[in-house]
PDB file of C-alpha atoms in Angstrom:
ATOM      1  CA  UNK A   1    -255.371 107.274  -4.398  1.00  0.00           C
ATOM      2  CA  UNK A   2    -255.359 105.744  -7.870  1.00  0.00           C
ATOM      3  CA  UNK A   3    -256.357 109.700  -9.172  1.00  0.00           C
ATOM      4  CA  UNK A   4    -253.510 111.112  -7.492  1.00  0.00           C
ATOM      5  CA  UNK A   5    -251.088 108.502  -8.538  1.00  0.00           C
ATOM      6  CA  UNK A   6    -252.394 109.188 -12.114  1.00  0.00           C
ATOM      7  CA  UNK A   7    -252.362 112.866 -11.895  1.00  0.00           C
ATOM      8  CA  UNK A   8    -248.782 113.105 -10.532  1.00  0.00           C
ATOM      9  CA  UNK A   9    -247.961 110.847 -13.876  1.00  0.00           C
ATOM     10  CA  UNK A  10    -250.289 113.626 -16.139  1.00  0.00           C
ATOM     11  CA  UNK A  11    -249.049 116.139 -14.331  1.00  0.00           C
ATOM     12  CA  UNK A  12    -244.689 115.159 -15.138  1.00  0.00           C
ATOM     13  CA  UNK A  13    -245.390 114.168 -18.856  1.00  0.00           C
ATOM     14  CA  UNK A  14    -247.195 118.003 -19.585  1.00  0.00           C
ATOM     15  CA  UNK A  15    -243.702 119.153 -18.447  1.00  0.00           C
ATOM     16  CA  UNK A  16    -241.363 116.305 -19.487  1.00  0.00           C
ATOM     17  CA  UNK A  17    -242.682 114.317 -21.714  1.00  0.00           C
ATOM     18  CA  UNK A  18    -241.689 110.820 -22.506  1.00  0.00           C
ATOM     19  CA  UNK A  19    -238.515 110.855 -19.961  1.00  0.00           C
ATOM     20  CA  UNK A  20    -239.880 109.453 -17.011  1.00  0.00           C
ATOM     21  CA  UNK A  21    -240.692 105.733 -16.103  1.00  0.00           C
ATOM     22  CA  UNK A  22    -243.533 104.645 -13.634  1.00  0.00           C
ATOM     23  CA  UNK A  23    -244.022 101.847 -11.755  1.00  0.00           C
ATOM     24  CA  UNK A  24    -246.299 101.412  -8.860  1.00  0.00           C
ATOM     25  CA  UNK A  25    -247.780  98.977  -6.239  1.00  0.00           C
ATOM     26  CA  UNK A  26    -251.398 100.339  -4.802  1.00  0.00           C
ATOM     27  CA  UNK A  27    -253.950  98.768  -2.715  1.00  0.00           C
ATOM     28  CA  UNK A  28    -256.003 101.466  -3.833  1.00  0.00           C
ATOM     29  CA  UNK A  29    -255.631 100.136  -7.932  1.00  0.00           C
ATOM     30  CA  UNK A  30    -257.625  98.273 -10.128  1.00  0.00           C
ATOM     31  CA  UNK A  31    -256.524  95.259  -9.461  1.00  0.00           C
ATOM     32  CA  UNK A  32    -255.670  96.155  -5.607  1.00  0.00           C
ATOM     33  CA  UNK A  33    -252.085  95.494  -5.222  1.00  0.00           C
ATOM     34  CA  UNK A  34    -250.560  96.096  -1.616  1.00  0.00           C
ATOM     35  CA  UNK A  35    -246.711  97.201  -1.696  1.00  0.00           C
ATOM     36  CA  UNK A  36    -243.760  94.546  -0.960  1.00  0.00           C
ATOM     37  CA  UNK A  37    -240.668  95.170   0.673  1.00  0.00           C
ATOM     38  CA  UNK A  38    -239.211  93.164  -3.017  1.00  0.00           C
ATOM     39  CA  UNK A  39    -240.958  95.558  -4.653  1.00  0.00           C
ATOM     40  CA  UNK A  40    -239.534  98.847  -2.616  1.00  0.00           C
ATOM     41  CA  UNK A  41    -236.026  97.255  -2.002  1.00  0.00           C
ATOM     42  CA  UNK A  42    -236.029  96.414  -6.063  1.00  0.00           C
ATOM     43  CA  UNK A  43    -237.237 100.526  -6.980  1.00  0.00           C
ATOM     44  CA  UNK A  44    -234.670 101.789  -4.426  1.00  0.00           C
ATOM     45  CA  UNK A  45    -231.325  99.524  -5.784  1.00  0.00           C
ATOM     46  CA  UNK A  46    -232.831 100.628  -9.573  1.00  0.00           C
ATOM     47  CA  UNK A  47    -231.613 104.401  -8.300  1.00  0.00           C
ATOM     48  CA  UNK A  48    -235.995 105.448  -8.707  1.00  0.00           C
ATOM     49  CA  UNK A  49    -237.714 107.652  -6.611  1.00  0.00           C
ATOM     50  CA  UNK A  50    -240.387 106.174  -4.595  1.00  0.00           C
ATOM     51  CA  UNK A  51    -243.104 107.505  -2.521  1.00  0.00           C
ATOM     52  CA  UNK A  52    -245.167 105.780  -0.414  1.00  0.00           C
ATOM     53  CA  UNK A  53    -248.786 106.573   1.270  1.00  0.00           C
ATOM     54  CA  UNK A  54    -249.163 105.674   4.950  1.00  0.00           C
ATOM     55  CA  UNK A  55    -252.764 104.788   6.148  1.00  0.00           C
ATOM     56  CA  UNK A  56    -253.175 105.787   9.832  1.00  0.00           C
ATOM     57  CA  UNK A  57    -255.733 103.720  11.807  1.00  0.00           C
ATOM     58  CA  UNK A  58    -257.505 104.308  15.293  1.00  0.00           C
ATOM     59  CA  UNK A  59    -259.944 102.153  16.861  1.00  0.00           C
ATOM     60  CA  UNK A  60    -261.477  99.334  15.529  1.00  0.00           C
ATOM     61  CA  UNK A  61    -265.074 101.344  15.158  1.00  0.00           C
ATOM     62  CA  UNK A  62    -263.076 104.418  13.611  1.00  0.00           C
ATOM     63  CA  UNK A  63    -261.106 102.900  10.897  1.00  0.00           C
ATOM     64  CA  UNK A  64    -259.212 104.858   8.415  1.00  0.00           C
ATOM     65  CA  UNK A  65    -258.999 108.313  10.198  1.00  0.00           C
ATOM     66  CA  UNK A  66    -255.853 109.880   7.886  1.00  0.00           C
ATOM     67  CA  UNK A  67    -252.662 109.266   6.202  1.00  0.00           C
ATOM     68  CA  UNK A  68    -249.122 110.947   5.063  1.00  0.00           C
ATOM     69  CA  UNK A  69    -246.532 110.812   2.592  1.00  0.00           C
ATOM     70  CA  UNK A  70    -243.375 110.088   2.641  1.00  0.00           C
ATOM     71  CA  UNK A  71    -240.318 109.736   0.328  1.00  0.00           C
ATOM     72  CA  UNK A  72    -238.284 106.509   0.340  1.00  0.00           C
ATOM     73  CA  UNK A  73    -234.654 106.727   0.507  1.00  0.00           C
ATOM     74  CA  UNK A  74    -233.820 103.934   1.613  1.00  0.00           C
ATOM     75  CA  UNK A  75    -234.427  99.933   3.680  1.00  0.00           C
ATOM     76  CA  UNK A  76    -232.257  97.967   6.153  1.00  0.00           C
ATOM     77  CA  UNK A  77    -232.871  94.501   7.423  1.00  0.00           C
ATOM     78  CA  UNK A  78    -231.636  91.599   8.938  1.00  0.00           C
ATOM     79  CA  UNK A  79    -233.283  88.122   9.120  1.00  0.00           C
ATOM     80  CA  UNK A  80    -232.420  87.641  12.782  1.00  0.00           C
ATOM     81  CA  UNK A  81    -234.372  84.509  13.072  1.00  0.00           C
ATOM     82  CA  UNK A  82    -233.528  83.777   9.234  1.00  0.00           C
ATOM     83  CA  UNK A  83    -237.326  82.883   7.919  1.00  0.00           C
ATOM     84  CA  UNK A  84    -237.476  85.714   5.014  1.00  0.00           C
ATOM     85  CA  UNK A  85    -240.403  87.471   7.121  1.00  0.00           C
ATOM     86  CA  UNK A  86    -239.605  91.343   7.509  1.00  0.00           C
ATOM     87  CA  UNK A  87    -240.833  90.945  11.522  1.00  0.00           C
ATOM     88  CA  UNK A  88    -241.676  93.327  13.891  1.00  0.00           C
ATOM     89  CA  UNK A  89    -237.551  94.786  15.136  1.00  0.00           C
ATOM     90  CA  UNK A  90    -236.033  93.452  12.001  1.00  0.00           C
ATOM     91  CA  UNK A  91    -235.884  96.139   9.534  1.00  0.00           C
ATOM     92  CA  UNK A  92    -236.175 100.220   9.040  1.00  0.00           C
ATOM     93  CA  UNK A  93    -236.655 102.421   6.243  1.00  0.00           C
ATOM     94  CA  UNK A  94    -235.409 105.955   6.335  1.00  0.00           C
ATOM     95  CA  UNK A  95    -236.901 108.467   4.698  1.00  0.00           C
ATOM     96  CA  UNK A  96    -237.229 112.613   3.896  1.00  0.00           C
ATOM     97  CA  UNK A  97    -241.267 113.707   5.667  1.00  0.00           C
ATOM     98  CA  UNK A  98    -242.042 116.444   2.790  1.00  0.00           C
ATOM     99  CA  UNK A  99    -244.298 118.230   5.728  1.00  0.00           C
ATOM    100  CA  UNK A 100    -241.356 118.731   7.387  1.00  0.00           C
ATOM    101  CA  UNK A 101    -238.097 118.261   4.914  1.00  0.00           C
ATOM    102  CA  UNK A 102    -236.578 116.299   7.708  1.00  0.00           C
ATOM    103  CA  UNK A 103    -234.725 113.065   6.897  1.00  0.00           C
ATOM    104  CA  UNK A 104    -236.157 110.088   9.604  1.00  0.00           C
ATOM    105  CA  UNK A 105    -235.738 106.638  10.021  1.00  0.00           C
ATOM    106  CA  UNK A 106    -238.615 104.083  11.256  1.00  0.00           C
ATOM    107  CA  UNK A 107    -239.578 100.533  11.443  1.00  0.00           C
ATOM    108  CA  UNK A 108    -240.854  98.655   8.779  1.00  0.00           C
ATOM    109  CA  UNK A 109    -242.375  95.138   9.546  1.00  0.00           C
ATOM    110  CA  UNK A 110    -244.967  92.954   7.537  1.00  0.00           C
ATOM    111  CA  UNK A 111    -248.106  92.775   9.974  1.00  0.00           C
ATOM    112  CA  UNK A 112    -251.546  90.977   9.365  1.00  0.00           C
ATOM    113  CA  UNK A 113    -253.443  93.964  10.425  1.00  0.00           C
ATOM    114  CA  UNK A 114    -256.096  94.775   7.852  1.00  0.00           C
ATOM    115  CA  UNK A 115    -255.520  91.491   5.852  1.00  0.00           C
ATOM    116  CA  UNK A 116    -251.999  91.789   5.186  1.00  0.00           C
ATOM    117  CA  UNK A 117    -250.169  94.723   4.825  1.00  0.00           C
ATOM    118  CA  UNK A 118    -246.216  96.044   5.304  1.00  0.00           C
ATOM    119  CA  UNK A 119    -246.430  98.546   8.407  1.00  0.00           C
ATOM    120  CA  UNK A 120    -244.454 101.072  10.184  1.00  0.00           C
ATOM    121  CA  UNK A 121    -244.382 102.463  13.909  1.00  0.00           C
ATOM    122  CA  UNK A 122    -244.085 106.282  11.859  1.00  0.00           C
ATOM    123  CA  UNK A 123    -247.331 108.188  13.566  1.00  0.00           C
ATOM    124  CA  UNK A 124    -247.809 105.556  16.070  1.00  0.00           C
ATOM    125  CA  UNK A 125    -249.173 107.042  19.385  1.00  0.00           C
ATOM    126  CA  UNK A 126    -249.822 110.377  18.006  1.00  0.00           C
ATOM    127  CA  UNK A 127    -253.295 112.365  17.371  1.00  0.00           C
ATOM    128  CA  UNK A 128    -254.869 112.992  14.135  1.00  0.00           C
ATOM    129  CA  UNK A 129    -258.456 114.972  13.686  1.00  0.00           C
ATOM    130  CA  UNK A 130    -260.948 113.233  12.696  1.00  0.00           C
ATOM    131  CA  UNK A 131    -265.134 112.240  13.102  1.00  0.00           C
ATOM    132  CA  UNK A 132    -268.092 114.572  13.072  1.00  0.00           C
ATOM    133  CA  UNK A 133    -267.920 116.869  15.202  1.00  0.00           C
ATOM    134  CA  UNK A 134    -263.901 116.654  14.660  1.00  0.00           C
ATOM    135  CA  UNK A 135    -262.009 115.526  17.976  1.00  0.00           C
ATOM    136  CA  UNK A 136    -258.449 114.176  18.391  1.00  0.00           C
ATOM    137  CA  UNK A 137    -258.055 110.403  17.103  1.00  0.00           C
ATOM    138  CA  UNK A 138    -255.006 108.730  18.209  1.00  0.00           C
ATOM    139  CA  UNK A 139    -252.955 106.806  15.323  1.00  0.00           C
ATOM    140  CA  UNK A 140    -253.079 102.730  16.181  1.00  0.00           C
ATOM    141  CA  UNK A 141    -251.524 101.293  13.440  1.00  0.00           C
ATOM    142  CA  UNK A 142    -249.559 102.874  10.058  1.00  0.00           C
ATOM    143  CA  UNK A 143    -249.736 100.673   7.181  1.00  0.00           C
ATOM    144  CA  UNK A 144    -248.181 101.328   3.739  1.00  0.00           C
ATOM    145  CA  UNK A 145    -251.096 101.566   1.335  1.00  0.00           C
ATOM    146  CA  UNK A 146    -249.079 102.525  -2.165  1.00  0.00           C
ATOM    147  CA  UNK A 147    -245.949 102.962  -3.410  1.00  0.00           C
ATOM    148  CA  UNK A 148    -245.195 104.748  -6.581  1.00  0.00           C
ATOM    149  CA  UNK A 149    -241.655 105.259  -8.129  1.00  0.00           C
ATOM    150  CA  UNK A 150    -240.446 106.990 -11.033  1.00  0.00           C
ATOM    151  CA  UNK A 151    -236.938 108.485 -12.569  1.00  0.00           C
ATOM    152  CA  UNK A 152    -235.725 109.726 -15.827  1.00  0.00           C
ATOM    153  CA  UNK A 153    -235.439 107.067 -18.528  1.00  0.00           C
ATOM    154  CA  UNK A 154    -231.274 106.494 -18.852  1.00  0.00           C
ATOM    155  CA  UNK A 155    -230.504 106.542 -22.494  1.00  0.00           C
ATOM    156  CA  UNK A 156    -229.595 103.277 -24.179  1.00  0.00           C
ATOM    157  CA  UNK A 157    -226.456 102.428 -24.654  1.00  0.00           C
ATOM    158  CA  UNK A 158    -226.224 103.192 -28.632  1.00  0.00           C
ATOM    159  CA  UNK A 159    -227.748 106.689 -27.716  1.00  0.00           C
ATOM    160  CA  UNK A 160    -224.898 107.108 -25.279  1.00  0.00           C
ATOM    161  CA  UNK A 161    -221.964 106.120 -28.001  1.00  0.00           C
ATOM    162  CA  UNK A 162    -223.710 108.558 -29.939  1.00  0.00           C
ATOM    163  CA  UNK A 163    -223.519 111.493 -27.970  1.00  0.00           C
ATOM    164  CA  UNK A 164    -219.665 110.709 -26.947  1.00  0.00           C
ATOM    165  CA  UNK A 165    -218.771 110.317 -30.374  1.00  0.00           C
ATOM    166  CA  UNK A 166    -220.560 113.456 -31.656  1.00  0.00           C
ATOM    167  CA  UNK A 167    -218.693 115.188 -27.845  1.00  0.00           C
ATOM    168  CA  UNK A 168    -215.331 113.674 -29.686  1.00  0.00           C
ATOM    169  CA  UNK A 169    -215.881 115.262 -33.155  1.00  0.00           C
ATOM    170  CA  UNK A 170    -216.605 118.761 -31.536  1.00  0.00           C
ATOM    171  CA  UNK A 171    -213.884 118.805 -29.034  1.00  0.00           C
ATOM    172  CA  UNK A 172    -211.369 117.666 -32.371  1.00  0.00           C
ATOM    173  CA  UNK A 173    -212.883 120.610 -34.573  1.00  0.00           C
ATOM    174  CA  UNK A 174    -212.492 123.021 -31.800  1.00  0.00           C
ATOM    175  CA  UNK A 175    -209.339 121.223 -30.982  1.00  0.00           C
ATOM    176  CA  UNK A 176    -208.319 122.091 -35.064  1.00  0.00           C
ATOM    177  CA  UNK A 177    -209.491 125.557 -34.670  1.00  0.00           C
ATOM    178  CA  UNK A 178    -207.730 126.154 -31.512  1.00  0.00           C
ATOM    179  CA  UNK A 179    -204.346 125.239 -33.434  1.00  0.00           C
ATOM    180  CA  UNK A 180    -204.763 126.918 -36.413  1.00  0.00           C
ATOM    181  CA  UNK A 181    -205.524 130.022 -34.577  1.00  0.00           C
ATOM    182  CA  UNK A 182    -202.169 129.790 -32.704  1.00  0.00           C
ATOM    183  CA  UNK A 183    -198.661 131.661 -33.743  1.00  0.00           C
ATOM    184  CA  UNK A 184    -196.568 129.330 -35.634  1.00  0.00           C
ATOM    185  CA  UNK A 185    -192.984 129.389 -34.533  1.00  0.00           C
ATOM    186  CA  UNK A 186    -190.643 128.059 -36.898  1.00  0.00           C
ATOM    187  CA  UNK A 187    -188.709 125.059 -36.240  1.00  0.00           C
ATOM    188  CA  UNK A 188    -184.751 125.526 -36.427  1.00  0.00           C
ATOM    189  CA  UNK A 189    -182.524 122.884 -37.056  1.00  0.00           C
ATOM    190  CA  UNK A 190    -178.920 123.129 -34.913  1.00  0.00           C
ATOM    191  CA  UNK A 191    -175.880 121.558 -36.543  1.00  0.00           C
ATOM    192  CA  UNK A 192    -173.461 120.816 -34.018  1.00  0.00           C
ATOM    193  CA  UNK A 193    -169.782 119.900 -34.764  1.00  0.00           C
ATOM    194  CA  UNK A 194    -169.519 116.880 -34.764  1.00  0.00           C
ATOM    195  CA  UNK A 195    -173.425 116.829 -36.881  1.00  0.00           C
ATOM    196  CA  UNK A 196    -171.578 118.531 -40.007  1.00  0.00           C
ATOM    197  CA  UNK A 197    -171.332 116.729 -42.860  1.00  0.00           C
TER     198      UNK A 197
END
């Protein structure tokens, strides 16, 4: 997971370089770091893109039997019983399923399973293929194994004034331009009566 993380980075700054910023939370890293919802709810209010790997399980003697991707759009929750644990009913996360380019929404709940890891109902109950000789596996548990965000650096402020005041200058030289270029129609002064010296 760390490799494709990486890649996805290589892969972005060969065709953009130096306008995108990373950040990342993998159980898969050196050091292992699982994903929080801080760290997810923090990425999404920031306006990044974030991805996030789901580990499917099955039985305890088949393990890790697949996983999916999924972009993060965004997290709802409410404390009901007001302890700062995301529990089991509390909170969902909706998100667009890139196999499908369907928008969804799902739990999202902290759960102990596998020493401590946020997890979703997304894939619960369904089949996956997996052993030797490949047979249907059914999903037990979906836990979020990485999360990876990244955007387009915004410019800094004095990079910003810049480019307004240089927008300024060129829409007053064309503005210049413009008016030179236009038919000048003499101004003629009326004298009424009661105007006369």
């Amino acid at each position: 997971m760390a490799d494709i993380i990486r890649g996805k980075q290589l892969y972005v700054e060969s065709r953009v370089p130096g306008v995108t910023t990373y950040a990342q939370q993998n159980s898969f890293g050196m050091p292992s770091v699982k994903p929080t919802f801080a760290f997810l709810l923090n990425e999404l209010r920031h306006g990044e893109d974030v991805e996030i790997t789901l580990g499917y399980f099955g039985a305890i003697t088949q393990g890790r039997i697949g996983g999916h991707v999924l972009t993060l759009t965004g997290l709802k929750w409410t404390d009901e019983d007001m302890n700062g644990n995301v529990n089991f009913g509390e909170a969902t996360m909706t998100f667009i399923d890139p196999g499908t380019g369907q928008p969804g929404t799902k739990m999202i709940y902290f759960t102990f399973f596998n020493g401590g890891y946020l997890g979703t109902d997304y894939g619960m109950g369904g089949n996956v293929t997996c052993g030797n000789p490949p047979a249907p596996c059914r999903i037990q548990a979906t836990i979020i194994e990485a999360a990876v965000s990244e955007s387009p650096v915004v410019p800094a402020p004095a990079t910003l004034l810049m480019l307004a005041s240089g927008l300024a200058g060129l829409s007053l030289r064309c503005g210049t331009r413009w008016l030179r270029q236009r038919t000048v129609v003499p101004i003629v002064s009326v004298l009424f009566p009661h105007d006369r010296p």
